[in-house]
Tab-separated table of C-alpha atoms in Angstrom:
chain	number	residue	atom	x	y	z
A	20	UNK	CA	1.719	-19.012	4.676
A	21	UNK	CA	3.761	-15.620	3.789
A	22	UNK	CA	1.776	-12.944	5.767
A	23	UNK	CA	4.204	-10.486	5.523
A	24	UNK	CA	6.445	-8.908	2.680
A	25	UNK	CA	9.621	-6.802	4.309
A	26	UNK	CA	12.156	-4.592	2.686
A	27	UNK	CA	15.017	-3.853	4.892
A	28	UNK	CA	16.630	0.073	4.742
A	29	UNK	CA	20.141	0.309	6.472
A	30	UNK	CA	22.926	2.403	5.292
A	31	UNK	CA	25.214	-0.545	6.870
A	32	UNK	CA	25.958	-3.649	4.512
A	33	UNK	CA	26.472	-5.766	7.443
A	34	UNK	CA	23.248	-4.838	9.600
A	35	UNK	CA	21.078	-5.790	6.667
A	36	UNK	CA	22.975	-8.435	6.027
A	37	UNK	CA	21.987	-9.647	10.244
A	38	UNK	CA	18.732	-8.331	9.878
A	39	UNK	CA	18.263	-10.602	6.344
A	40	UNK	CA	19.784	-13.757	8.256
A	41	UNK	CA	17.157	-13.383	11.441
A	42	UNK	CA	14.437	-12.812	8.805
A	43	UNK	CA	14.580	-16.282	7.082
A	44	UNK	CA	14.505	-17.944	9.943
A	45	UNK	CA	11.086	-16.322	10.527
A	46	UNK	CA	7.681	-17.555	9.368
A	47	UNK	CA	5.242	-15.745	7.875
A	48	UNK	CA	7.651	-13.387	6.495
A	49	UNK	CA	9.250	-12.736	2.785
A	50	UNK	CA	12.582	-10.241	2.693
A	51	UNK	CA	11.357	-8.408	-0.790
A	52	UNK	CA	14.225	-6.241	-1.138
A	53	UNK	CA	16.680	-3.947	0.294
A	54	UNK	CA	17.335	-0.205	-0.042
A	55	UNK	CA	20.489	1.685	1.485
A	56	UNK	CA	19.170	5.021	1.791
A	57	UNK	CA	16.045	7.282	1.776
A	58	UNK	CA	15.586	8.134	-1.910
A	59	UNK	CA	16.584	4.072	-2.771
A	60	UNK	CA	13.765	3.238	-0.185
A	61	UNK	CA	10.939	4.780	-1.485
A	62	UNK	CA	11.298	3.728	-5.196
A	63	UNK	CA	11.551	0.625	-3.567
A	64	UNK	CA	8.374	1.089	-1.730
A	65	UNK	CA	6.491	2.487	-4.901
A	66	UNK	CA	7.622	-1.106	-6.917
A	67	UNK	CA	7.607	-3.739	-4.099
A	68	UNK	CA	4.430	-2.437	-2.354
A	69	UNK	CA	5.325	-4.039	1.435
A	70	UNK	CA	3.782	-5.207	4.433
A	71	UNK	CA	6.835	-3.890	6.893
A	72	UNK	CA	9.391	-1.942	6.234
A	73	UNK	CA	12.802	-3.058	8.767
A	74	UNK	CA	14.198	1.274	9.031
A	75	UNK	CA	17.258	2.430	10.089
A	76	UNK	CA	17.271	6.290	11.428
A	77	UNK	CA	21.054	7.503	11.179
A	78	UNK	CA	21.522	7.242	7.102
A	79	UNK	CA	22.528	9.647	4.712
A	80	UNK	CA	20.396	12.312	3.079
A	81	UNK	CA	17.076	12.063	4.707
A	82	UNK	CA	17.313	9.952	8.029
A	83	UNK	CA	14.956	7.224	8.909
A	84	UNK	CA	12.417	9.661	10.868
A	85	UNK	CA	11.737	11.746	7.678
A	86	UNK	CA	11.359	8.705	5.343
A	87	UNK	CA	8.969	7.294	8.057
A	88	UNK	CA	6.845	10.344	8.009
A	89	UNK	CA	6.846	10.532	4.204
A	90	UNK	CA	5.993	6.702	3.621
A	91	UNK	CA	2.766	7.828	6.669
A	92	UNK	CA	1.563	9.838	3.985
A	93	UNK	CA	1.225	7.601	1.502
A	94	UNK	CA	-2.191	5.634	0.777
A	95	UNK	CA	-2.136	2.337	2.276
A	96	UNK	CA	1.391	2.888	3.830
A	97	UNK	CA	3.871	0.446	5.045
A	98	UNK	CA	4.303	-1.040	8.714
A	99	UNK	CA	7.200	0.099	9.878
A	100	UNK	CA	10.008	-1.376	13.037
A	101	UNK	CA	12.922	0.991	13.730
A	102	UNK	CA	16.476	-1.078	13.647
A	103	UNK	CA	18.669	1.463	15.299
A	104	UNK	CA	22.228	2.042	17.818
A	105	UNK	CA	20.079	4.883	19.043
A	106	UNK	CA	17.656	4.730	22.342
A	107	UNK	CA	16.989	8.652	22.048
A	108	UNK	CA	14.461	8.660	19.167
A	109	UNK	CA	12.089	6.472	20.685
A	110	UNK	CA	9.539	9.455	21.054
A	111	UNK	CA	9.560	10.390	17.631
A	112	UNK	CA	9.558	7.351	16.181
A	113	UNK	CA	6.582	5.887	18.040
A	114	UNK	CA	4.623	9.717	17.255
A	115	UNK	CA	4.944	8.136	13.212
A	116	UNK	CA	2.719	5.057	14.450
A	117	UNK	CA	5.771	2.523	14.261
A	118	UNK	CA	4.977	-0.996	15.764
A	119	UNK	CA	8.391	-1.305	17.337
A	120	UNK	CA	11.704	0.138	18.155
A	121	UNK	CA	14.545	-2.247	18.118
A	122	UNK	CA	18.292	-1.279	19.941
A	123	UNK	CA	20.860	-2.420	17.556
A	124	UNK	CA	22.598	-5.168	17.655
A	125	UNK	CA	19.013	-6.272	17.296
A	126	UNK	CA	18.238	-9.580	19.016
A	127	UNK	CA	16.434	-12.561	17.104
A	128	UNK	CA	13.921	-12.795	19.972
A	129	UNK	CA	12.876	-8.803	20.121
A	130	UNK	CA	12.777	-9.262	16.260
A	131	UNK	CA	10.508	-11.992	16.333
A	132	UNK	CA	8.417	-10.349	18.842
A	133	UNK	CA	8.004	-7.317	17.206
A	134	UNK	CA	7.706	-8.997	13.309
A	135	UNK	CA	4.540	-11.302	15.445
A	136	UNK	CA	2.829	-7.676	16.442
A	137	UNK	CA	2.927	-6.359	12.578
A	138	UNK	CA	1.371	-9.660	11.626
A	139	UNK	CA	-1.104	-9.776	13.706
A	140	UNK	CA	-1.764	-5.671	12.717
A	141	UNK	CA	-1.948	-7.501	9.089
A	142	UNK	CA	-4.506	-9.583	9.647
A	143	UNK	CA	-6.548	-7.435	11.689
A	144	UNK	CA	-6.599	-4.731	8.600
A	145	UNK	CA	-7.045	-7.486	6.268
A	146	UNK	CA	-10.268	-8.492	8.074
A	147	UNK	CA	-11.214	-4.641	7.983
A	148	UNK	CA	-10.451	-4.775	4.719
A	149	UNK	CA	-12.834	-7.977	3.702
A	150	UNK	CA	-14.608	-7.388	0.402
A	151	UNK	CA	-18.347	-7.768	0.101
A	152	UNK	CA	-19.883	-9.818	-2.303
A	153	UNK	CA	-22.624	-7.141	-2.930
A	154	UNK	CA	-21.466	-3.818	-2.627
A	155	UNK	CA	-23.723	-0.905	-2.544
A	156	UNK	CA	-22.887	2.470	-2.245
A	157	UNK	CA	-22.382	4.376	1.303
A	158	UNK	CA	-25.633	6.270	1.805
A	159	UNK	CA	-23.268	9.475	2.445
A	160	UNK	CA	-21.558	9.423	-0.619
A	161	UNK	CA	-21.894	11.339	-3.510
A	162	UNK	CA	-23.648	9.891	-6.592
A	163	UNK	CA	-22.251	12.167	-9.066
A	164	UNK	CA	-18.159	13.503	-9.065
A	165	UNK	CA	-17.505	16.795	-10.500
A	166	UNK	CA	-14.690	17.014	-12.795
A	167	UNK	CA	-13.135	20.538	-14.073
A	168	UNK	CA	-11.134	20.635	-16.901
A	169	UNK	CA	-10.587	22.871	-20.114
A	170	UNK	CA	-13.918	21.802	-21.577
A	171	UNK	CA	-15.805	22.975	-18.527
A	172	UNK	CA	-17.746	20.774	-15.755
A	173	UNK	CA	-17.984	17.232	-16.079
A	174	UNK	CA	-20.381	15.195	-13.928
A	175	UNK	CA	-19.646	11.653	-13.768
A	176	UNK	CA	-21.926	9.181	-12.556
A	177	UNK	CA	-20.254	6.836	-10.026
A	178	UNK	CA	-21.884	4.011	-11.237
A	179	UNK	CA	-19.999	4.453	-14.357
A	180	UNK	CA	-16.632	4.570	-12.908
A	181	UNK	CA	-14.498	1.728	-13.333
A	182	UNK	CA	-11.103	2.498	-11.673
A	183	UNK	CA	-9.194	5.447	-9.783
A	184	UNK	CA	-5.864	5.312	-10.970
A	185	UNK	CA	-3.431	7.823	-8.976
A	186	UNK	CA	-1.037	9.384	-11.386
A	187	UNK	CA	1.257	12.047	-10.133
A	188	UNK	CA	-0.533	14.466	-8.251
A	189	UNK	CA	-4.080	13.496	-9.719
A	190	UNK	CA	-6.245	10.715	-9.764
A	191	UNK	CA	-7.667	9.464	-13.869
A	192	UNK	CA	-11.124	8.094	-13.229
A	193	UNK	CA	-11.571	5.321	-16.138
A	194	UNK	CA	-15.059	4.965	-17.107
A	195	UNK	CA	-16.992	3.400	-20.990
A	196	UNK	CA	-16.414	7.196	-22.277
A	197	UNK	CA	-12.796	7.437	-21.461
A	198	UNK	CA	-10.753	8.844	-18.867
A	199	UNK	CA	-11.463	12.029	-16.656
A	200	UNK	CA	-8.675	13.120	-14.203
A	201	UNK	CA	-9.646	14.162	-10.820
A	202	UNK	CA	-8.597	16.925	-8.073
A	203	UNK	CA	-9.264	14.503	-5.365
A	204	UNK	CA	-7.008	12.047	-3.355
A	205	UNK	CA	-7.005	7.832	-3.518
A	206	UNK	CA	-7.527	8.086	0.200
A	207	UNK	CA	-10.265	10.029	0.214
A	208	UNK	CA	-12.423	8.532	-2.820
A	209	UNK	CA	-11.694	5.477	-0.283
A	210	UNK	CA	-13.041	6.715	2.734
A	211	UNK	CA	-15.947	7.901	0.744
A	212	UNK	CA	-17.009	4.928	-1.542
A	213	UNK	CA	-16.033	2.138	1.051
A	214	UNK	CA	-17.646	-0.571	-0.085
A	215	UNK	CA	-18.118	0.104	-3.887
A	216	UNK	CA	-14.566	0.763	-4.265
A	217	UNK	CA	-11.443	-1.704	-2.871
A	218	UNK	CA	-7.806	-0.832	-3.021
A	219	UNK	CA	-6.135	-3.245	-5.141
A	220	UNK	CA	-2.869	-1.602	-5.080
A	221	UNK	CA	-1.145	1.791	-3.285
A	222	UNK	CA	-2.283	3.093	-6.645
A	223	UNK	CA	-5.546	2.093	-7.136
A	224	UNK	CA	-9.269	1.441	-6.503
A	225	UNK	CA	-11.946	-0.750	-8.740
A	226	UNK	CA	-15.147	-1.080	-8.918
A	227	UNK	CA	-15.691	-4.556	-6.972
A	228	UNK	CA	-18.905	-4.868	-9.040
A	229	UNK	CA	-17.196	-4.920	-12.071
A	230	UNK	CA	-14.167	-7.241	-11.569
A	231	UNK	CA	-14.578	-9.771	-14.494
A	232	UNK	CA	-11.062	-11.806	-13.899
A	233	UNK	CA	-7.372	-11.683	-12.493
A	234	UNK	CA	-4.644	-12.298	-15.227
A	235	UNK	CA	-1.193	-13.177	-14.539
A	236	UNK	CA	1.124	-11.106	-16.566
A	237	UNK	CA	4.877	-10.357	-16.165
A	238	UNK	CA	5.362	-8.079	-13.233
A	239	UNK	CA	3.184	-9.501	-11.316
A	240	UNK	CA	-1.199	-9.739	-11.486
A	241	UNK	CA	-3.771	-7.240	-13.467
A	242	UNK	CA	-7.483	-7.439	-12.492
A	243	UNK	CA	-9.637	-7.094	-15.948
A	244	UNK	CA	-13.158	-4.950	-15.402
A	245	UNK	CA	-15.798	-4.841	-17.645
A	246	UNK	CA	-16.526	-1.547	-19.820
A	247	UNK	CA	-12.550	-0.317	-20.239
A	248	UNK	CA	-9.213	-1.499	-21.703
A	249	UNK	CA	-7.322	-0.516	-18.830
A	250	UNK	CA	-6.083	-3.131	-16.301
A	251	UNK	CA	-4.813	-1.760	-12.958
A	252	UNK	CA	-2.185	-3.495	-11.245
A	253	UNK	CA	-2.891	-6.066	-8.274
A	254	UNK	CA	-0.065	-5.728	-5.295
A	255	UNK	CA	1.241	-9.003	-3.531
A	256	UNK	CA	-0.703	-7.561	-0.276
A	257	UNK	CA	-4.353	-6.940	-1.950
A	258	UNK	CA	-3.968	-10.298	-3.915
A	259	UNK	CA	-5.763	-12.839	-1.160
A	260	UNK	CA	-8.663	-10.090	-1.355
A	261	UNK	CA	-8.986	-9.732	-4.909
A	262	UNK	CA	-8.913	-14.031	-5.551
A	263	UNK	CA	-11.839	-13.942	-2.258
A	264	UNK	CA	-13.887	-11.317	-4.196
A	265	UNK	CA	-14.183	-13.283	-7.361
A	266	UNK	CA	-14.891	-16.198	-5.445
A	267	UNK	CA	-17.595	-14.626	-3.838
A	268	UNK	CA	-19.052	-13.298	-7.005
A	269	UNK	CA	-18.466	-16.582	-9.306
């Protein structure tokens, strides 16, 4: 069973090339992709949505550090294991909540040690993660968003909401009269409606009451919800979660 998706980011041909080699003969892992520097990495992030991410820190442009602390800011971010010929930014690089810190030439053993410790982080989050069959909504949260825009005010009811899309800066909230784009963060519409709302990719959050199917398109998998055209996309990493919550609900 493939537990854990990896993209590799090394400057060096030849140390992803080793890193690639020690990573097949791994289970539980799939190498998705590999990036070569900084700005390669995270469009590579944004498309292949992975578990771990295998990071050099000496690269050019912006170094492994600063990528690590911009992928930490992302919703739903990336594991990531430091590959590097240099022992003094072990500080640093544990202060971005890395799972390991590997001394190049990196040895198959410390790489399978540290690979086992993301996995079993996986599973643990997964399990966090589980989706219940009945959601309800968190007794804290709001029952009503407002929404500013150029016509004024706009309440919407959460029960109408279908999907929080992220898009840029914003978040669209797709509900049965249209679209209504937000001021508030993916990660914090998470936090609030835990429960009533699941990540089904970086991007986005449904409505697990509404979930009417899971299509396989090309790209990849699109959950259909009832009430709106739209049909957010399903990452490899949410997939096992979004197959258990129609289960549960069949």
């Amino acid at each position: 069973m493939i537990e854990l998706g990896v993209l590799i980011v090394d400057d060096e041909p030849l140390a992803r090339a080793r890193l690639a080699r020690q990573l097949g003969k791994l289970e539980h892992c799939e190498l998705l992709g590999e990036a070569a520097d900084a700005v390669e990495a995270l469009e590579q992030v944004e498309r292949l949505d992975p578990d771990l991410v295998l990071l050099d820190i000496e690269m050019p442009g912006d170094n492994g550090l600063q990528l690590a602390r911009r992928l930490s800011q992302m919703d739903s971010p990336p594991a990531l294991i430091f590959c590097t010929a240099h022992d003094e930014f072990a500080l640093p690089a544990f202060a971005t909540a890395a799972v390991g810190y590997l001394l190049k030439p990196v040895s198959a053993a410390d790489l399978a040690a540290a690979v086992d410790k993301a996995v079993q982080l996986n599973r643990s989050q997964r399990k966090l993660a589980g989706l219940p069959a009945t959601p309800t909504v968190p007794a804290a949260a709001r029952r009503r968003i407002h929404a500013v825009s150029r016509l004024g005010v706009e309440l919407l009811d959460v029960g109408e909401i279908r999907c929080f899309i992220a898009d840029s800066k914003y978040v669209v909230a797709h509900h049965g009269r249209g679209e209504t784009v937000l001021d508030e963060s993916l990660r914090d519409l998470e936090a609030e409606f835990a429960g009533l709302f699941v990540r089904v990719h970086r991007g986005a959050l449904v409505a697990a009451q509404h979930v009417r199917a899971l299509h396989r398109e090309e790209g990849g998998y699109r959950v259909e919800l009832d009430g709106v055209g739209v049909r957010p996309a399903v990452s490899r990493r949410m997939l096992g979660q979004v197959k258990a919550l129609l289960a549960e609900m069949a």
